[in-house]
Amino acid sequence: MAFLYLLVLLSKGKPSEPFELTARSALPMGAGLGSSAALSTSLALVFLLHFSHLSPTTTGRESTIPTADTEVIDKWAFLAEKVIHGNPSGIDNAVSTRGGAVAFKRKIEGKQEGGMEAIKSFTSIRFLITDSRIGRDTRSLVAGVNARLIQEPEVIVPLLEAIQQIADEAIRCLKDSEMERAVMIDRLQNLVSENHAHLAALGVSHPSLEEIIRIGADKPFELRTKLTGAGGGGCAVTLVPDDFSTETLQALMETLVQSSFAPYIARVGGSGVGFLSSTKADPEDGENRLKDGLVGTEIDELDRWALKTGRWSFA
C-alpha cells in the first residue's frame, strides 16, 4: 500500500516509461529494526529521482545529497510510514534518511516541544541485536498501549514519563565528553535494564524477549538487554562493554543460536539513504549486470557488492 501511495502521488502529472523495481534487504522484517522505514526511504528516493522531483548534483569526487533534498526524502518516507503504521514517531525514517544516530522527542501540546537531534559520539558503542524470530504488528501494539493510556492513565502516564526520563539521561551520558568512559558504559547498562522494565510493565514484551534477556544476564556474560521497536516479539538489543572479549561474545551468540534466536553484531552510525550516481558497468549492458548482481548476491554481502558497483551519493 505504501508503494502505491508514493507511486500515485509522485507520478501525478509526470511522463514516465514503464520500469521494473527490485528490492532486497538485509534487515529482518517485523523485527523492530526499522525495515519498513528503510523500504519507505528507499522508495521515496527512487520515485523522487525517477519522476524528476529531485536532481541532486553528483559532480566531484565525494558527492552528497543536499540537506534540502534530504528533508524532502524524509517527508515522503514519513508519509509512507504513516500508511504502514498509522501513527509512527518519525524517528525510523529520520535515521534511515540521514544516517548516524538521532535523539527524538515527540511533540506533546502544552508539555514538551518535539524535535530531533544528532548524537555524534554514538558510533563508539557496541551492541548485539538478537532477532527472536517472533513477528509482531506494530500498529496493534501501539494501539494496545494507547487503549491502556485511556483506560488507566494513572498507571500508563508515569511509565511513559519514566521512559522519557531514561532516554533523556542516556542522551546526556552519550553527549558528555567529560564523563569517564567506564562510568558512561556502566550508567547506560543500568538505563537499559530500567527501560526494559518499564516497557514490560506497558505490556509490550514477549516470552521470547525475556528469554533473550535471561541468557544475556546469566554468567559468564552478565550483560544488559532490552526490547527494541514496538516489542511483542521482534528484536532485543544488548549493550556490549568495551572490555567484553570477542571469545565471550561469540559464546553468547552461539548460546542464543542454540535457543533458536538469530544474533548479530550491530554496526551503527553509518551513512543515510543513497543512490548510485555513477557506475563502473558498461553503459550498454550495465543495467542488466547491476540487476543480476543485486539478485544474485548473498544478503550478507549486499553492502560490499553495492559499494563496488560505482560511486554513490549519500545523505
mmCIF file with all atom_site columns, N, CA and C in Angstrom, residues 237-272:
data_model
loop_
_atom_site.group_PDB
_atom_site.id
_atom_site.type_symbol
_atom_site.label_atom_id
_atom_site.label_alt_id
_atom_site.label_comp_id
_atom_site.label_asym_id
_atom_site.label_entity_id
_atom_site.label_seq_id
_atom_site.pdbx_PDB_ins_code
_atom_site.Cartn_x
_atom_site.Cartn_y
_atom_site.Cartn_z
_atom_site.occupancy
_atom_site.B_iso_or_equiv
_atom_site.pdbx_formal_charge
_atom_site.auth_seq_id
_atom_site.auth_comp_id
_atom_site.auth_asym_id
_atom_site.auth_atom_id
_atom_site.pdbx_PDB_model_num
ATOM 1   N N  . VAL A 1 237 ? 18.034 -5.723  22.066 1.00 0.00 ? 237 VAL A N  1
ATOM 2   C CA . VAL A 1 237 ? 19.347 -5.118  21.862 1.00 0.00 ? 237 VAL A CA 1
ATOM 3   C C  . VAL A 1 237 ? 20.135 -5.192  23.160 1.00 0.00 ? 237 VAL A C  1
ATOM 4   N N  . THR A 1 238 ? 21.372 -5.660  23.052 1.00 0.00 ? 238 THR A N  1
ATOM 5   C CA . THR A 1 238 ? 22.247 -5.865  24.207 1.00 0.00 ? 238 THR A CA 1
ATOM 6   C C  . THR A 1 238 ? 23.432 -4.917  24.131 1.00 0.00 ? 238 THR A C  1
ATOM 7   N N  . LEU A 1 239 ? 23.683 -4.199  25.196 1.00 0.00 ? 239 LEU A N  1
ATOM 8   C CA . LEU A 1 239 ? 24.848 -3.317  25.266 1.00 0.00 ? 239 LEU A CA 1
ATOM 9   C C  . LEU A 1 239 ? 26.085 -4.150  25.566 1.00 0.00 ? 239 LEU A C  1
ATOM 10  N N  . VAL A 1 240 ? 27.109 -4.014  24.724 1.00 0.00 ? 240 VAL A N  1
ATOM 11  C CA . VAL A 1 240 ? 28.345 -4.788  24.875 1.00 0.00 ? 240 VAL A CA 1
ATOM 12  C C  . VAL A 1 240 ? 29.460 -3.850  25.339 1.00 0.00 ? 240 VAL A C  1
ATOM 13  N N  . PRO A 1 241 ? 29.937 -3.985  26.574 1.00 0.00 ? 241 PRO A N  1
ATOM 14  C CA . PRO A 1 241 ? 31.002 -3.108  27.084 1.00 0.00 ? 241 PRO A CA 1
ATOM 15  C C  . PRO A 1 241 ? 32.294 -3.239  26.280 1.00 0.00 ? 241 PRO A C  1
ATOM 16  N N  . ASP A 1 242 ? 33.138 -2.238  26.383 1.00 0.00 ? 242 ASP A N  1
ATOM 17  C CA . ASP A 1 242 ? 34.387 -2.214  25.625 1.00 0.00 ? 242 ASP A CA 1
ATOM 18  C C  . ASP A 1 242 ? 35.298 -3.386  25.972 1.00 0.00 ? 242 ASP A C  1
ATOM 19  N N  . ASP A 1 243 ? 35.306 -3.785  27.255 1.00 0.00 ? 243 ASP A N  1
ATOM 20  C CA . ASP A 1 243 ? 36.229 -4.831  27.689 1.00 0.00 ? 243 ASP A CA 1
ATOM 21  C C  . ASP A 1 243 ? 35.638 -6.236  27.588 1.00 0.00 ? 243 ASP A C  1
ATOM 22  N N  . PHE A 1 244 ? 34.489 -6.361  26.936 1.00 0.00 ? 244 PHE A N  1
ATOM 23  C CA . PHE A 1 244 ? 33.864 -7.674  26.763 1.00 0.00 ? 244 PHE A CA 1
ATOM 24  C C  . PHE A 1 244 ? 34.585 -8.392  25.625 1.00 0.00 ? 244 PHE A C  1
ATOM 25  N N  . SER A 1 245 ? 35.174 -9.542  25.912 1.00 0.00 ? 245 SER A N  1
ATOM 26  C CA . SER A 1 245 ? 36.056 -10.200 24.944 1.00 0.00 ? 245 SER A CA 1
ATOM 27  C C  . SER A 1 245 ? 35.296 -10.751 23.739 1.00 0.00 ? 245 SER A C  1
ATOM 28  N N  . THR A 1 246 ? 36.000 -10.830 22.625 1.00 0.00 ? 246 THR A N  1
ATOM 29  C CA . THR A 1 246 ? 35.426 -11.384 21.401 1.00 0.00 ? 246 THR A CA 1
ATOM 30  C C  . THR A 1 246 ? 35.023 -12.835 21.597 1.00 0.00 ? 246 THR A C  1
ATOM 31  N N  . GLU A 1 247 ? 35.839 -13.583 22.339 1.00 0.00 ? 247 GLU A N  1
ATOM 32  C CA . GLU A 1 247 ? 35.551 -15.002 22.569 1.00 0.00 ? 247 GLU A CA 1
ATOM 33  C C  . GLU A 1 247 ? 34.266 -15.177 23.369 1.00 0.00 ? 247 GLU A C  1
ATOM 34  N N  . THR A 1 248 ? 34.080 -14.361 24.397 1.00 0.00 ? 248 THR A N  1
ATOM 35  C CA . THR A 1 248 ? 32.874 -14.462 25.221 1.00 0.00 ? 248 THR A CA 1
ATOM 36  C C  . THR A 1 248 ? 31.647 -14.012 24.438 1.00 0.00 ? 248 THR A C  1
ATOM 37  N N  . LEU A 1 249 ? 31.821 -12.987 23.613 1.00 0.00 ? 249 LEU A N  1
ATOM 38  C CA . LEU A 1 249 ? 30.714 -12.533 22.776 1.00 0.00 ? 249 LEU A CA 1
ATOM 39  C C  . LEU A 1 249 ? 30.305 -13.622 21.795 1.00 0.00 ? 249 LEU A C  1
ATOM 40  N N  . GLN A 1 250 ? 31.288 -14.310 21.218 1.00 0.00 ? 250 GLN A N  1
ATOM 41  C CA . GLN A 1 250 ? 30.992 -15.409 20.304 1.00 0.00 ? 250 GLN A CA 1
ATOM 42  C C  . GLN A 1 250 ? 30.260 -16.530 21.037 1.00 0.00 ? 250 GLN A C  1
ATOM 43  N N  . ALA A 1 251 ? 30.665 -16.805 22.273 1.00 0.00 ? 251 ALA A N  1
ATOM 44  C CA . ALA A 1 251 ? 29.995 -17.839 23.066 1.00 0.00 ? 251 ALA A CA 1
ATOM 45  C C  . ALA A 1 251 ? 28.540 -17.461 23.337 1.00 0.00 ? 251 ALA A C  1
ATOM 46  N N  . LEU A 1 252 ? 28.295 -16.186 23.604 1.00 0.00 ? 252 LEU A N  1
ATOM 47  C CA . LEU A 1 252 ? 26.929 -15.717 23.822 1.00 0.00 ? 252 LEU A CA 1
ATOM 48  C C  . LEU A 1 252 ? 26.099 -15.894 22.556 1.00 0.00 ? 252 LEU A C  1
ATOM 49  N N  . MET A 1 253 ? 26.665 -15.543 21.425 1.00 0.00 ? 253 MET A N  1
ATOM 50  C CA . MET A 1 253 ? 25.940 -15.676 20.169 1.00 0.00 ? 253 MET A CA 1
ATOM 51  C C  . MET A 1 253 ? 25.615 -17.136 19.874 1.00 0.00 ? 253 MET A C  1
ATOM 52  N N  . GLU A 1 254 ? 26.556 -18.020 20.159 1.00 0.00 ? 254 GLU A N  1
ATOM 53  C CA . GLU A 1 254 ? 26.307 -19.447 19.946 1.00 0.00 ? 254 GLU A CA 1
ATOM 54  C C  . GLU A 1 254 ? 25.198 -19.957 20.867 1.00 0.00 ? 254 GLU A C  1
ATOM 55  N N  . THR A 1 255 ? 25.180 -19.478 22.102 1.00 0.00 ? 255 THR A N  1
ATOM 56  C CA . THR A 1 255 ? 24.128 -19.868 23.043 1.00 0.00 ? 255 THR A CA 1
ATOM 57  C C  . THR A 1 255 ? 22.763 -19.396 22.551 1.00 0.00 ? 255 THR A C  1
ATOM 58  N N  . LEU A 1 256 ? 22.710 -18.193 22.027 1.00 0.00 ? 256 LEU A N  1
ATOM 59  C CA . LEU A 1 256 ? 21.456 -17.659 21.502 1.00 0.00 ? 256 LEU A CA 1
ATOM 60  C C  . LEU A 1 256 ? 20.985 -18.444 20.283 1.00 0.00 ? 256 LEU A C  1
ATOM 61  N N  . VAL A 1 257 ? 21.917 -18.804 19.421 1.00 0.00 ? 257 VAL A N  1
ATOM 62  C CA . VAL A 1 257 ? 21.571 -19.599 18.236 1.00 0.00 ? 257 VAL A CA 1
ATOM 63  C C  . VAL A 1 257 ? 21.020 -20.957 18.650 1.00 0.00 ? 257 VAL A C  1
ATOM 64  N N  . GLN A 1 258 ? 21.626 -21.568 19.665 1.00 0.00 ? 258 GLN A N  1
ATOM 65  C CA . GLN A 1 258 ? 21.147 -22.860 20.160 1.00 0.00 ? 258 GLN A CA 1
ATOM 66  C C  . GLN A 1 258 ? 19.725 -22.772 20.706 1.00 0.00 ? 258 GLN A C  1
ATOM 67  N N  . SER A 1 259 ? 19.319 -21.581 21.099 1.00 0.00 ? 259 SER A N  1
ATOM 68  C CA . SER A 1 259 ? 17.955 -21.364 21.593 1.00 0.00 ? 259 SER A CA 1
ATOM 69  C C  . SER A 1 259 ? 17.025 -20.879 20.485 1.00 0.00 ? 259 SER A C  1
ATOM 70  N N  . SER A 1 260 ? 17.477 -21.015 19.231 1.00 0.00 ? 260 SER A N  1
ATOM 71  C CA . SER A 1 260 ? 16.679 -20.688 18.035 1.00 0.00 ? 260 SER A CA 1
ATOM 72  C C  . SER A 1 260 ? 16.518 -19.189 17.794 1.00 0.00 ? 260 SER A C  1
ATOM 73  N N  . PHE A 1 261 ? 17.413 -18.391 18.364 1.00 0.00 ? 261 PHE A N  1
ATOM 74  C CA . PHE A 1 261 ? 17.408 -16.960 18.093 1.00 0.00 ? 261 PHE A CA 1
ATOM 75  C C  . PHE A 1 261 ? 18.478 -16.633 17.048 1.00 0.00 ? 261 PHE A C  1
ATOM 76  N N  . ALA A 1 262 ? 18.409 -15.427 16.504 1.00 0.00 ? 262 ALA A N  1
ATOM 77  C CA . ALA A 1 262 ? 19.361 -15.009 15.469 1.00 0.00 ? 262 ALA A CA 1
ATOM 78  C C  . ALA A 1 262 ? 20.079 -13.735 15.906 1.00 0.00 ? 262 ALA A C  1
ATOM 79  N N  . PRO A 1 263 ? 21.279 -13.866 16.486 1.00 0.00 ? 263 PRO A N  1
ATOM 80  C CA . PRO A 1 263 ? 22.020 -12.685 16.947 1.00 0.00 ? 263 PRO A CA 1
ATOM 81  C C  . PRO A 1 263 ? 23.012 -12.187 15.898 1.00 0.00 ? 263 PRO A C  1
ATOM 82  N N  . TYR A 1 264 ? 23.257 -10.898 15.908 1.00 0.00 ? 264 TYR A N  1
ATOM 83  C CA . TYR A 1 264 ? 24.332 -10.364 15.081 1.00 0.00 ? 264 TYR A CA 1
ATOM 84  C C  . TYR A 1 264 ? 24.795 -9.036  15.662 1.00 0.00 ? 264 TYR A C  1
ATOM 85  N N  . ILE A 1 265 ? 26.061 -8.757  15.448 1.00 0.00 ? 265 ILE A N  1
ATOM 86  C CA . ILE A 1 265 ? 26.670 -7.543  15.984 1.00 0.00 ? 265 ILE A CA 1
ATOM 87  C C  . ILE A 1 265 ? 26.231 -6.350  15.140 1.00 0.00 ? 265 ILE A C  1
ATOM 88  N N  . ALA A 1 266 ? 25.797 -5.299  15.814 1.00 0.00 ? 266 ALA A N  1
ATOM 89  C CA . ALA A 1 266 ? 25.296 -4.126  15.111 1.00 0.00 ? 266 ALA A CA 1
ATOM 90  C C  . ALA A 1 266 ? 26.430 -3.224  14.654 1.00 0.00 ? 266 ALA A C  1
ATOM 91  N N  . ARG A 1 267 ? 26.248 -2.621  13.516 1.00 0.00 ? 267 ARG A N  1
ATOM 92  C CA . ARG A 1 267 ? 27.119 -1.557  13.040 1.00 0.00 ? 267 ARG A CA 1
ATOM 93  C C  . ARG A 1 267 ? 26.282 -0.287  13.011 1.00 0.00 ? 267 ARG A C  1
ATOM 94  N N  . VAL A 1 268 ? 26.640 0.671   13.814 1.00 0.00 ? 268 VAL A N  1
ATOM 95  C CA . VAL A 1 268 ? 25.806 1.863   13.958 1.00 0.00 ? 268 VAL A CA 1
ATOM 96  C C  . VAL A 1 268 ? 26.536 3.092   13.445 1.00 0.00 ? 268 VAL A C  1
ATOM 97  N N  . GLY A 1 269 ? 25.753 4.108   13.147 1.00 0.00 ? 269 GLY A N  1
ATOM 98  C CA . GLY A 1 269 ? 26.331 5.388   12.767 1.00 0.00 ? 269 GLY A CA 1
ATOM 99  C C  . GLY A 1 269 ? 26.779 5.479   11.327 1.00 0.00 ? 269 GLY A C  1
ATOM 100 N N  . GLY A 1 270 ? 26.209 4.664   10.441 1.00 0.00 ? 270 GLY A N  1
ATOM 101 C CA . GLY A 1 270 ? 26.610 4.685   9.040  1.00 0.00 ? 270 GLY A CA 1
ATOM 102 C C  . GLY A 1 270 ? 25.964 5.823   8.265  1.00 0.00 ? 270 GLY A C  1
ATOM 103 N N  . SER A 1 271 ? 26.127 5.770   6.950  1.00 0.00 ? 271 SER A N  1
ATOM 104 C CA . SER A 1 271 ? 25.552 6.793   6.079  1.00 0.00 ? 271 SER A CA 1
ATOM 105 C C  . SER A 1 271 ? 24.041 6.648   6.016  1.00 0.00 ? 271 SER A C  1
ATOM 106 N N  . GLY A 1 272 ? 23.403 7.690   5.512  1.00 0.00 ? 272 GLY A N  1
ATOM 107 C CA . GLY A 1 272 ? 21.962 7.651   5.323  1.00 0.00 ? 272 GLY A CA 1
ATOM 108 C C  . GLY A 1 272 ? 21.605 7.078   3.967  1.00 0.00 ? 272 GLY A C  1
#
